[in-house]
XYZ file of C-alpha atoms in Angstrom:
649
model
C 1.001 -21.548 154.707
C -1.768 -20.776 152.320
C -3.205 -24.005 153.387
C -3.710 -22.616 156.929
C -7.213 -23.067 158.155
C -9.542 -20.204 158.891
C -9.366 -19.044 162.564
C -5.677 -19.830 162.906
C -4.021 -17.377 165.293
C -0.650 -15.884 164.983
C 0.804 -14.066 168.042
C 2.188 -10.565 167.657
C 4.637 -8.905 169.993
C 2.950 -6.254 172.171
C 3.710 -2.527 171.894
C 5.572 -0.845 174.806
C 4.924 2.709 176.161
C 7.117 4.363 178.747
C 4.152 6.118 180.147
C 2.054 4.447 182.609
C -1.384 4.548 183.562
C -3.732 6.171 181.220
C -0.931 7.288 179.099
C 0.257 3.796 178.444
C -0.935 1.615 175.518
C -4.618 1.537 175.628
C -5.671 -0.163 172.380
C -4.577 -1.553 168.955
C -5.914 -0.812 165.490
C -5.248 -3.157 162.494
C -5.515 -1.814 159.008
C -8.478 -3.298 157.305
C -7.675 -6.275 155.051
C -9.354 -9.341 153.608
C -7.564 -12.026 155.456
C -6.765 -11.101 159.053
C -8.437 -9.523 162.052
C -6.825 -8.547 165.292
C -7.640 -10.241 168.566
C -6.414 -8.429 171.699
C -6.819 -9.442 175.300
C -5.037 -8.626 178.476
C -2.437 -11.169 177.846
C -1.569 -11.116 174.148
C -2.199 -9.654 170.763
C -2.994 -12.122 167.945
C -3.726 -11.996 164.242
C -6.661 -14.233 163.493
C -7.005 -15.685 159.940
C -10.428 -14.658 158.946
C -10.294 -15.847 155.260
C -8.075 -18.491 153.777
C -5.025 -17.349 152.055
C -4.298 -17.942 148.393
C -0.703 -17.655 147.571
C -1.479 -17.750 143.856
C -3.487 -14.519 144.373
C -1.374 -12.799 146.960
C 1.782 -14.349 148.157
C 2.754 -11.401 150.461
C 0.522 -9.300 152.699
C 1.591 -6.107 154.546
C -0.537 -5.305 157.537
C -0.297 -1.944 159.345
C -0.794 -2.284 163.101
C -1.216 0.850 165.210
C -0.898 0.999 168.936
C -2.642 3.942 170.731
C -2.132 5.266 174.256
C -4.708 7.061 176.371
C -2.847 10.312 176.900
C -3.769 13.608 175.622
C -2.778 14.335 173.148
C -3.015 10.806 172.155
C 0.101 9.244 170.895
C 0.431 6.094 168.713
C 2.990 3.855 167.335
C 2.766 1.709 164.113
C 4.378 -1.360 162.892
C 4.147 -3.155 159.494
C 3.483 -6.830 159.714
C 4.855 -8.519 156.617
C 2.978 -11.771 155.962
C 4.591 -14.164 153.535
C 2.170 -16.741 152.254
C 3.899 -20.024 151.860
C 2.844 -22.150 148.843
C 0.779 -25.210 149.265
C 0.070 -27.658 146.391
C -3.440 -26.573 146.098
C -3.490 -26.086 142.299
C -3.526 -28.790 139.648
C -1.933 -28.107 136.245
C -4.219 -26.389 133.768
C -4.003 -27.083 129.998
C -4.084 -24.195 127.621
C -6.812 -25.955 125.633
C -9.353 -28.465 126.641
C -9.212 -30.072 123.168
C -6.213 -30.107 120.869
C -6.714 -30.867 117.167
C -4.074 -31.680 114.604
C -3.920 -32.916 111.009
C -1.298 -35.474 110.010
C -0.609 -36.856 106.516
C -0.453 -40.610 106.398
C 2.883 -42.218 105.903
C 4.514 -39.369 107.863
C 7.984 -40.425 108.886
C 8.776 -41.236 112.503
C 9.675 -38.355 114.871
C 7.415 -35.966 112.970
C 6.000 -33.371 115.443
C 2.241 -33.660 115.413
C 1.208 -31.110 118.099
C 2.472 -29.394 121.274
C 0.302 -29.512 124.400
C 0.860 -27.134 127.296
C -0.350 -27.024 130.905
C 0.499 -24.544 133.681
C 0.412 -24.890 137.474
C -0.130 -21.827 139.722
C 1.895 -23.411 142.403
C 5.544 -22.924 142.596
C 8.506 -25.037 143.054
C 7.909 -28.667 143.093
C 4.229 -27.999 143.319
C 4.326 -26.186 140.054
C 6.563 -28.617 138.057
C 4.318 -30.151 135.334
C 5.006 -33.402 133.449
C 3.030 -34.856 130.512
C 1.940 -38.324 129.510
C -0.836 -40.146 127.672
C -3.735 -41.059 129.789
C -6.029 -43.987 129.129
C -4.626 -44.619 125.597
C -4.757 -47.937 123.761
C -1.596 -49.806 123.027
C -2.013 -49.108 119.292
C -2.118 -45.370 119.900
C 0.843 -45.547 122.209
C 2.771 -47.348 119.497
C 1.823 -44.729 116.957
C 2.738 -41.617 118.973
C 5.030 -40.483 121.736
C 4.882 -37.399 124.030
C 7.749 -35.499 125.557
C 7.053 -35.435 129.326
C 8.741 -32.077 129.770
C 7.730 -30.141 126.684
C 4.447 -31.805 125.806
C 5.421 -32.379 122.145
C 3.584 -35.265 120.539
C 5.575 -37.008 117.795
C 5.040 -39.870 115.331
C 6.586 -43.097 116.468
C 4.840 -45.658 114.271
C 3.399 -46.154 110.772
C 0.496 -43.897 110.069
C -1.885 -45.514 107.553
C -5.063 -43.741 106.723
C -6.599 -46.994 105.507
C -5.948 -48.552 108.940
C -6.900 -45.558 111.115
C -8.181 -42.301 109.743
C -8.158 -40.438 113.097
C -6.846 -40.732 116.637
C -8.642 -39.523 119.819
C -6.310 -39.485 122.819
C -6.182 -38.043 126.364
C -3.096 -36.247 127.576
C -2.362 -35.918 131.296
C -0.477 -33.074 133.007
C 0.792 -33.755 136.526
C 2.604 -31.506 139.060
C 5.301 -32.573 141.418
C 3.056 -33.676 144.215
C 0.670 -35.583 142.007
C -2.096 -33.183 141.118
C -3.214 -33.918 137.554
C -5.411 -32.574 134.817
C -6.414 -33.887 131.366
C -6.908 -32.583 127.849
C -8.200 -34.273 124.660
C -6.012 -34.574 121.574
C -7.712 -35.348 118.230
C -5.411 -36.181 115.329
C -6.973 -36.467 111.868
C -4.940 -38.485 109.357
C -4.869 -36.998 105.875
C -5.266 -39.573 103.066
C -2.551 -39.888 100.474
C -2.940 -41.778 97.171
C -0.846 -44.691 98.296
C -3.203 -47.517 97.304
C -3.814 -48.655 93.771
C -7.253 -49.983 92.871
C -7.750 -53.695 93.421
C -9.615 -55.683 90.761
C -11.695 -58.707 91.719
C -13.044 -61.090 89.112
C -16.591 -62.128 89.735
C -18.508 -64.743 87.683
C -16.125 -64.886 84.691
C -17.016 -67.469 82.023
C -13.732 -69.147 81.134
C -15.050 -70.990 78.061
C -17.179 -68.949 75.665
C -18.971 -70.505 72.655
C -17.702 -68.967 69.451
C -21.278 -68.359 68.242
C -22.126 -66.102 71.196
C -23.832 -62.896 70.120
C -21.910 -59.607 70.191
C -22.649 -57.635 73.343
C -23.056 -60.710 75.531
C -21.823 -60.507 79.118
C -18.998 -62.937 79.817
C -17.879 -61.727 83.230
C -18.426 -59.323 86.146
C -15.552 -57.336 87.656
C -15.448 -55.595 91.031
C -12.917 -52.821 91.690
C -12.057 -51.458 95.114
C -9.681 -48.688 96.249
C -8.865 -48.256 99.920
C -8.057 -44.615 99.447
C -10.689 -41.949 99.945
C -12.284 -39.281 97.853
C -10.533 -38.687 94.541
C -7.693 -40.944 95.557
C -10.071 -43.842 95.418
C -12.624 -42.653 92.907
C -13.050 -44.741 89.763
C -15.414 -44.490 86.836
C -18.850 -44.461 88.403
C -20.611 -47.785 88.478
C -23.072 -49.677 90.583
C -21.095 -50.471 93.722
C -17.935 -50.550 91.632
C -19.118 -53.532 89.571
C -18.356 -53.674 85.878
C -19.460 -56.039 83.077
C -17.084 -57.579 80.563
C -18.944 -57.938 77.249
C -18.088 -59.046 73.728
C -17.951 -56.384 71.034
C -17.841 -58.583 67.931
C -18.365 -62.061 66.581
C -15.887 -64.614 67.917
C -14.165 -67.157 65.693
C -12.192 -69.876 67.449
C -10.409 -70.793 64.224
C -8.934 -67.291 64.096
C -8.372 -66.690 67.815
C -8.867 -69.544 70.235
C -7.778 -67.794 73.442
C -7.889 -64.256 74.742
C -5.728 -62.735 77.444
C -7.619 -59.587 78.404
C -5.791 -57.083 80.606
C -8.094 -54.864 82.686
C -6.549 -51.706 84.151
C -8.195 -49.628 86.891
C -6.878 -46.091 87.545
C -7.900 -43.763 90.371
C -8.008 -39.982 90.236
C -5.328 -39.342 92.792
C -2.296 -37.159 92.261
C -0.338 -38.833 90.958
C -2.916 -41.392 89.817
C -2.349 -45.022 90.707
C -3.476 -47.995 88.689
C -3.452 -51.752 88.751
C -4.086 -54.411 86.145
C -5.624 -57.853 86.052
C -5.368 -60.370 83.225
C -8.398 -62.467 82.383
C -7.877 -65.628 80.337
C -10.847 -66.590 78.189
C -11.056 -69.651 75.954
C -13.322 -69.801 72.921
C -15.299 -73.047 72.781
C -15.522 -74.670 69.365
C -18.703 -74.902 67.319
C -18.879 -77.141 64.259
C -19.056 -74.267 61.798
C -16.370 -75.343 59.307
C -16.624 -78.222 56.818
C -13.490 -80.181 55.917
C -11.547 -78.542 53.096
C -9.357 -80.584 50.776
C -5.824 -79.360 50.274
C -6.268 -79.547 46.497
C -9.228 -78.806 44.252
C -8.771 -82.153 42.513
C -6.449 -85.109 42.762
C -4.801 -87.239 40.122
C -3.680 -90.809 40.698
C -1.410 -92.640 38.301
C -1.152 -96.396 38.329
C 0.404 -98.874 35.975
C -1.785 -101.601 34.623
C -1.500 -105.083 36.068
C -1.111 -103.503 39.500
C -1.308 -105.609 42.625
C -4.532 -105.784 44.576
C -4.484 -103.340 47.462
C -1.742 -101.188 45.983
C -1.778 -97.526 47.019
C -2.820 -95.085 44.307
C -2.730 -91.736 46.089
C -3.747 -89.981 49.265
C -6.298 -87.230 49.746
C -6.085 -84.857 52.678
C -8.756 -82.570 54.044
C -8.301 -80.149 56.906
C -10.997 -79.079 59.324
C -10.035 -76.093 61.501
C -12.600 -77.063 64.120
C -11.508 -78.762 67.335
C -11.610 -82.318 68.540
C -14.527 -84.299 67.121
C -15.689 -81.273 65.145
C -12.358 -81.359 63.344
C -11.984 -85.134 63.036
C -12.162 -86.000 59.332
C -13.530 -89.300 58.003
C -13.085 -90.219 54.329
C -15.412 -92.295 52.161
C -16.175 -92.961 48.507
C -19.368 -91.545 47.096
C -21.525 -94.161 45.337
C -21.049 -94.292 41.597
C -20.318 -96.549 38.660
C -17.299 -97.136 36.477
C -18.019 -99.022 33.262
C -21.298 -100.191 34.770
C -19.685 -101.574 37.922
C -19.836 -99.998 41.407
C -16.916 -97.718 42.162
C -16.286 -99.741 45.303
C -15.251 -102.668 43.086
C -12.398 -100.536 41.758
C -11.156 -98.492 44.705
C -11.311 -98.237 48.471
C -10.325 -95.368 50.760
C -8.979 -95.536 54.276
C -11.499 -93.640 56.387
C -8.848 -92.315 58.767
C -5.875 -91.540 56.521
C -7.484 -90.805 53.145
C -5.199 -93.298 51.386
C -6.853 -94.706 48.266
C -6.180 -98.348 47.381
C -6.943 -100.385 44.310
C -9.189 -103.390 44.898
C -8.623 -104.854 41.448
C -5.928 -105.110 38.837
C -6.414 -102.635 35.980
C -6.007 -103.320 32.264
C -4.962 -100.319 30.212
C -6.328 -101.899 27.054
C -9.803 -102.029 28.640
C -9.836 -98.927 30.842
C -7.530 -95.965 30.586
C -8.985 -93.518 33.092
C -11.959 -92.912 35.330
C -13.096 -90.499 38.012
C -14.447 -91.013 41.503
C -15.790 -88.710 44.192
C -14.290 -88.801 47.683
C -16.209 -87.267 50.572
C -14.568 -85.845 53.696
C -16.957 -85.624 56.647
C -16.275 -84.322 60.122
C -17.581 -85.907 63.302
C -19.496 -82.886 64.536
C -23.193 -82.637 65.259
C -24.583 -82.050 62.739
C -21.695 -83.289 60.566
C -20.354 -81.149 57.725
C -18.756 -82.528 54.575
C -17.151 -81.654 51.252
C -16.290 -83.616 48.116
C -13.342 -83.779 45.760
C -12.811 -85.462 42.402
C -10.050 -88.026 42.086
C -9.030 -88.836 38.523
C -7.351 -92.195 38.113
C -5.081 -92.558 35.103
C -3.929 -96.032 34.139
C -0.574 -96.110 32.408
C 0.347 -98.701 29.853
C 2.675 -101.577 30.580
C 4.295 -103.513 27.786
C 2.214 -106.609 28.336
C 1.148 -107.248 24.730
C 3.420 -108.681 22.112
C 3.147 -107.392 18.550
C 0.566 -109.230 16.457
C 1.384 -109.833 12.790
C -1.568 -109.246 10.511
C 0.252 -110.003 7.299
C 1.592 -112.457 6.442
C -0.526 -114.787 8.467
C 1.237 -116.368 11.421
C 2.868 -119.685 10.721
C 0.640 -122.633 11.216
C -1.119 -124.911 8.797
C -0.800 -122.331 6.034
C 1.871 -120.048 4.655
C 1.971 -117.092 2.289
C 4.142 -116.970 -0.819
C 5.002 -113.813 -2.735
C 5.970 -113.839 -6.423
C 8.902 -111.577 -7.264
C 9.590 -110.673 -10.948
C 13.020 -111.579 -12.168
C 13.417 -108.148 -13.630
C 12.911 -106.458 -10.263
C 15.477 -103.755 -9.732
C 17.199 -102.739 -6.519
C 14.797 -100.910 -4.207
C 11.658 -102.534 -5.596
C 8.865 -103.215 -3.146
C 8.191 -106.936 -3.102
C 6.015 -107.293 0.011
C 5.171 -105.792 3.382
C 4.901 -107.106 6.895
C 1.940 -105.587 8.735
C 1.781 -105.819 12.525
C -0.074 -104.136 15.336
C 0.429 -103.860 19.087
C -2.442 -103.494 21.550
C -0.227 -101.408 23.839
C 0.199 -97.662 23.436
C 2.971 -95.129 23.264
C 6.454 -96.423 22.932
C 5.210 -99.857 23.940
C 3.462 -99.912 20.559
C 6.307 -98.440 18.506
C 7.227 -101.321 16.244
C 10.432 -102.036 14.413
C 11.003 -104.696 11.783
C 14.122 -106.774 11.372
C 15.126 -109.668 9.103
C 16.595 -112.204 11.450
C 17.221 -114.915 8.883
C 17.352 -114.934 5.111
C 18.195 -117.410 2.347
C 20.262 -114.699 0.685
C 21.210 -112.072 3.274
C 22.225 -109.497 0.718
C 19.181 -109.697 -1.554
C 16.347 -108.257 0.502
C 16.016 -105.563 3.154
C 13.106 -104.475 5.296
C 12.118 -100.985 6.411
C 12.755 -100.707 10.141
C 9.597 -98.708 10.748
C 7.497 -99.439 7.656
C 7.911 -103.209 7.382
C 8.282 -102.883 3.610
C 10.419 -105.609 2.081
C 12.482 -104.358 -0.856
C 15.285 -105.687 -3.015
C 18.691 -104.384 -2.125
C 20.028 -105.007 -5.619
C 18.884 -106.191 -9.011
C 17.874 -109.816 -9.172
C 20.377 -111.936 -11.080
C 20.082 -115.296 -12.759
C 22.249 -116.838 -10.105
C 19.800 -116.019 -7.343
C 17.849 -118.950 -6.015
C 14.217 -119.000 -7.058
C 13.130 -119.846 -3.523
C 13.768 -117.176 -0.944
C 12.817 -117.563 2.677
C 12.817 -114.616 5.101
C 12.201 -114.766 8.812
C 11.072 -111.323 10.037
C 10.993 -110.272 13.686
C 8.690 -107.463 14.830
C 9.722 -105.819 18.095
C 7.999 -103.161 20.175
C 9.847 -100.412 22.034
C 8.767 -101.398 25.549
C 10.978 -102.253 28.469
C 11.529 -105.115 28.251
C 10.839 -105.412 24.551
C 8.361 -107.999 23.266
C 8.502 -109.455 19.783
C 6.850 -111.750 17.277
C 8.221 -113.465 14.174
C 6.839 -114.522 10.850
C 8.114 -116.292 7.749
C 7.956 -114.715 4.341
C 8.274 -117.045 1.329
C 9.310 -115.458 -1.971
C 9.482 -117.013 -5.459
C 11.591 -115.262 -8.050
C 9.660 -115.850 -11.267
C 7.873 -113.916 -13.980
C 4.989 -116.367 -14.361
C 3.620 -119.533 -12.940
C 4.829 -121.581 -15.891
C 8.399 -121.053 -14.835
C 7.705 -122.251 -11.347
C 9.164 -125.756 -10.911
C 7.528 -128.412 -8.900
C 6.253 -126.706 -5.841
C 7.819 -127.938 -2.771
C 7.578 -126.641 0.699
C 9.725 -123.509 0.733
C 9.907 -123.502 4.443
C 13.322 -124.222 5.850
C 11.898 -126.345 8.511
C 8.949 -128.090 6.740
C 9.963 -131.104 4.511
C 6.650 -132.807 4.510
C 5.784 -134.435 1.185
C 2.119 -134.153 1.970
C 2.421 -130.415 2.083
C 4.099 -130.528 -1.328
C 1.111 -132.358 -2.720
C -1.181 -129.749 -1.233
C 0.905 -127.053 -2.833
C 0.669 -128.656 -6.281
C -3.082 -128.993 -5.934
C -3.271 -125.380 -4.827
C -1.258 -124.216 -7.826
C -3.512 -126.087 -10.217
C -6.571 -124.633 -8.529
C -5.121 -121.168 -8.664
C -4.242 -121.562 -12.327
C -7.751 -122.695 -13.151
C -9.200 -119.827 -11.162
C -6.839 -117.422 -12.850
C -7.785 -118.541 -16.381
C -11.472 -118.315 -15.508
C -10.871 -114.898 -14.073
C -9.124 -113.766 -17.290
C -12.043 -114.923 -19.422
C -14.482 -113.018 -17.230
C -12.361 -109.914 -17.489
C -12.274 -110.146 -21.274
C -16.051 -110.428 -21.301
C -16.423 -107.425 -19.064
C -14.094 -105.360 -21.250
C -16.012 -106.314 -24.347
C -19.286 -105.157 -22.777
C -17.869 -101.885 -21.528
C -15.637 -100.679 -24.323
C -16.622 -97.022 -23.932
C -16.212 -97.024 -20.217
C -13.055 -97.392 -18.194
C -12.526 -101.099 -17.931
C -11.682 -102.535 -14.627
C -10.582 -105.903 -13.562
C -11.634 -105.450 -9.941
C -11.741 -102.801 -7.239
C -9.853 -103.466 -4.044
C -8.933 -107.011 -4.923
C -6.571 -107.470 -2.057
C -7.908 -107.616 1.471
C -6.517 -108.781 4.705
C -8.558 -111.733 5.918
C -10.512 -111.096 9.044
C -8.937 -114.122 10.615
C -5.617 -112.282 10.663
C -6.857 -109.529 12.962
C -6.354 -109.998 16.703
C -9.653 -110.728 18.405
C -9.507 -107.827 20.881
C -7.522 -105.297 18.932
C -8.790 -101.725 19.081
C -6.951 -98.618 18.018
C -7.894 -95.955 20.595
C -7.236 -92.228 20.203
C -4.994 -92.772 17.251
C -2.328 -94.514 19.288
C -2.355 -97.778 17.345
C 0.198 -98.884 14.873
C -1.794 -98.745 11.578
C -1.347 -95.091 10.710
C 0.026 -94.748 7.214
C -1.746 -95.504 3.950
C -0.270 -98.215 1.871
C -1.254 -98.992 -1.735
C -0.619 -102.186 -3.562
C -1.185 -103.356 -7.104
C -2.535 -106.863 -7.031
C -1.200 -108.733 -10.033
C -2.098 -112.167 -8.860
C -3.728 -113.574 -5.765
C -5.389 -116.700 -4.595
C -7.691 -117.397 -1.701
C -6.050 -120.701 -0.885
C -5.455 -121.501 2.717
C -2.205 -123.214 1.784
C -0.546 -120.733 -0.521
C -0.930 -117.234 -1.945
C 0.965 -115.702 -4.882
C 1.147 -112.012 -5.378
C 3.089 -109.481 -7.423
C 3.543 -106.195 -5.620
C 4.757 -102.777 -6.618
C 4.364 -99.542 -4.720
C 2.841 -96.252 -5.679
C 4.499 -93.306 -4.064
C 2.893 -90.421 -5.873
C -0.504 -91.541 -7.110
C -2.190 -93.152 -4.094
C -5.965 -93.331 -4.289
C -8.590 -94.117 -1.672
C -9.840 -97.662 -1.394
C -13.180 -96.828 -2.988
C -11.558 -95.544 -6.170
C -9.777 -97.447 -8.980
C -7.120 -96.667 -11.495
C -6.375 -98.231 -14.840
C -2.896 -98.608 -16.144
C -1.700 -99.201 -19.651
C -0.993 -102.821 -20.554
C 2.515 -101.787 -21.446
C 3.207 -101.185 -17.784
C 3.006 -104.924 -17.243
C 4.586 -106.121 -20.474
C 7.638 -107.547 -18.827
C 6.068 -109.543 -16.091
C 3.273 -110.924 -18.239
C 4.619 -111.388 -21.768
C 2.756 -114.685 -22.101
C -0.604 -113.076 -21.383
C -2.591 -111.986 -24.385
C -4.677 -109.527 -22.522
C -3.388 -106.847 -20.256
C -4.550 -106.916 -16.672
C -6.673 -104.289 -15.104
C -5.212 -103.136 -11.823
C -7.146 -102.419 -8.620
C -5.950 -100.322 -5.763
C -5.877 -101.472 -2.159
C -5.475 -98.969 0.632
C -4.827 -100.222 4.144
C -5.070 -97.713 6.959
């Protein structure tokens, strides 16, 4: 055994010589060697182990032993001693490398061969059988790798993640059959792959940004991290991977109230990986917009005689600002309408903008007016704007026609004198009426509702002119009574009536005893008044004729005139509040009358009337006609009458 100790003795069979005595075996001689010496005594011959054997260096030793006799010549005999060194487990396994290094990409699949370790043992047999295993390795490393005990191959058995462990330092043990061991170091470096996208972290982000913030202002800080290494994790250089989110322009909440900003971070790996993060930012409102009315101006239309509190119109203003900055409050601006405060005419609902009337309007007094409405927001400071509201009052048929001529029935009545020779179509009189309303409410029509002789007279529907329908005959009654109705064109229509008294006669002398020509009045006292009036008129008429003759005598070389504009409508006949505004009244046309006879009596008036259709003159001018033009009506007069012209507009 190579494990034999130094000094061990191994007996050798002695040599035999047939000679005896001196010629027999006298001595032995062992070939020189490194391990054994020869020990000979009288009894035995032994090989003595001088140096320990090493089977791994020399597993067989051949020793040449010579035996010599003492004869002469000397004779010898030799023998070869074959020493077989038996193996002893005196050698531990020896690794081929003290340190093994390998490089392994992360995410390598299981069973990937990482490295092969190898150890040899100089012993043989069981003593030289080497097995491998991990020595003094953590549980994590054991879970990551496995080693083949026979071959020494190290393989991947777990998930290799560079970001979790970038390198592994392990010890591998080699052991022979009888337990001798040796160790080697295995270093595995994990190669990084670009398997991690950058991660974005939001730091100090302002969620609500005032819309008046200056461009370039910082609204948030962003931190970006990538677990990969080198280019796989390299981003745009910054201070510790912190980035600022800044505004690049002026914000306007009314245009964009919220922003969803997507931030993308990309590494420089191959292929590059990226990740995104969405930042929601709200723009805080600033009171930077005044209310704006939907229309540049408003018009309200209301009928007169409206109810108090009735709604005229509604104004609307929009404010794009938010909450109280966009809350609109309406009010009337101070002002006057016809000398009175505007608040005495209108009111406005501060919340809705609905405008109400606080009084009842009268079209005949006020047709239109304007007010200013202010819309103010509730911001700080408040902003406002104004708009003009024009109120137009429409007419309602609330005024009946008023008859100017003849005077309304009462304590007096008007009588017209119609010549007997009047032909069909002759103008005998005219009803004049006005209406304080306007438009169609003031369009008047005239109708004879009752007549002593229905077929004798007719009246112009729109002119009010009373004309004969036929020639007057002897059989016609001298007294003619007409009841005329004047209607307006409103809805519903309003009307007024008057009585027209006509006497068919050429002169006063033919007039019989004057009685009341009214159908309804039979008062004898009125008849007496009429007689007195006729006498007074006759006296006045004769005096007037004498004066005219005197005037003509004094002015023979000049155009002689009886009077200028002798006929006038008494002021008492005009309605007290009548006003013709903007040409909408009812007195539009010019009418001309020749006054043959008139009186100023309050109880009766007599008048001959003819019309001029083609020679109308203004009121301030006069015209003289030949006496022959009036020969028929005034045959009993010695002097022709001068004629004046009356124009009523």
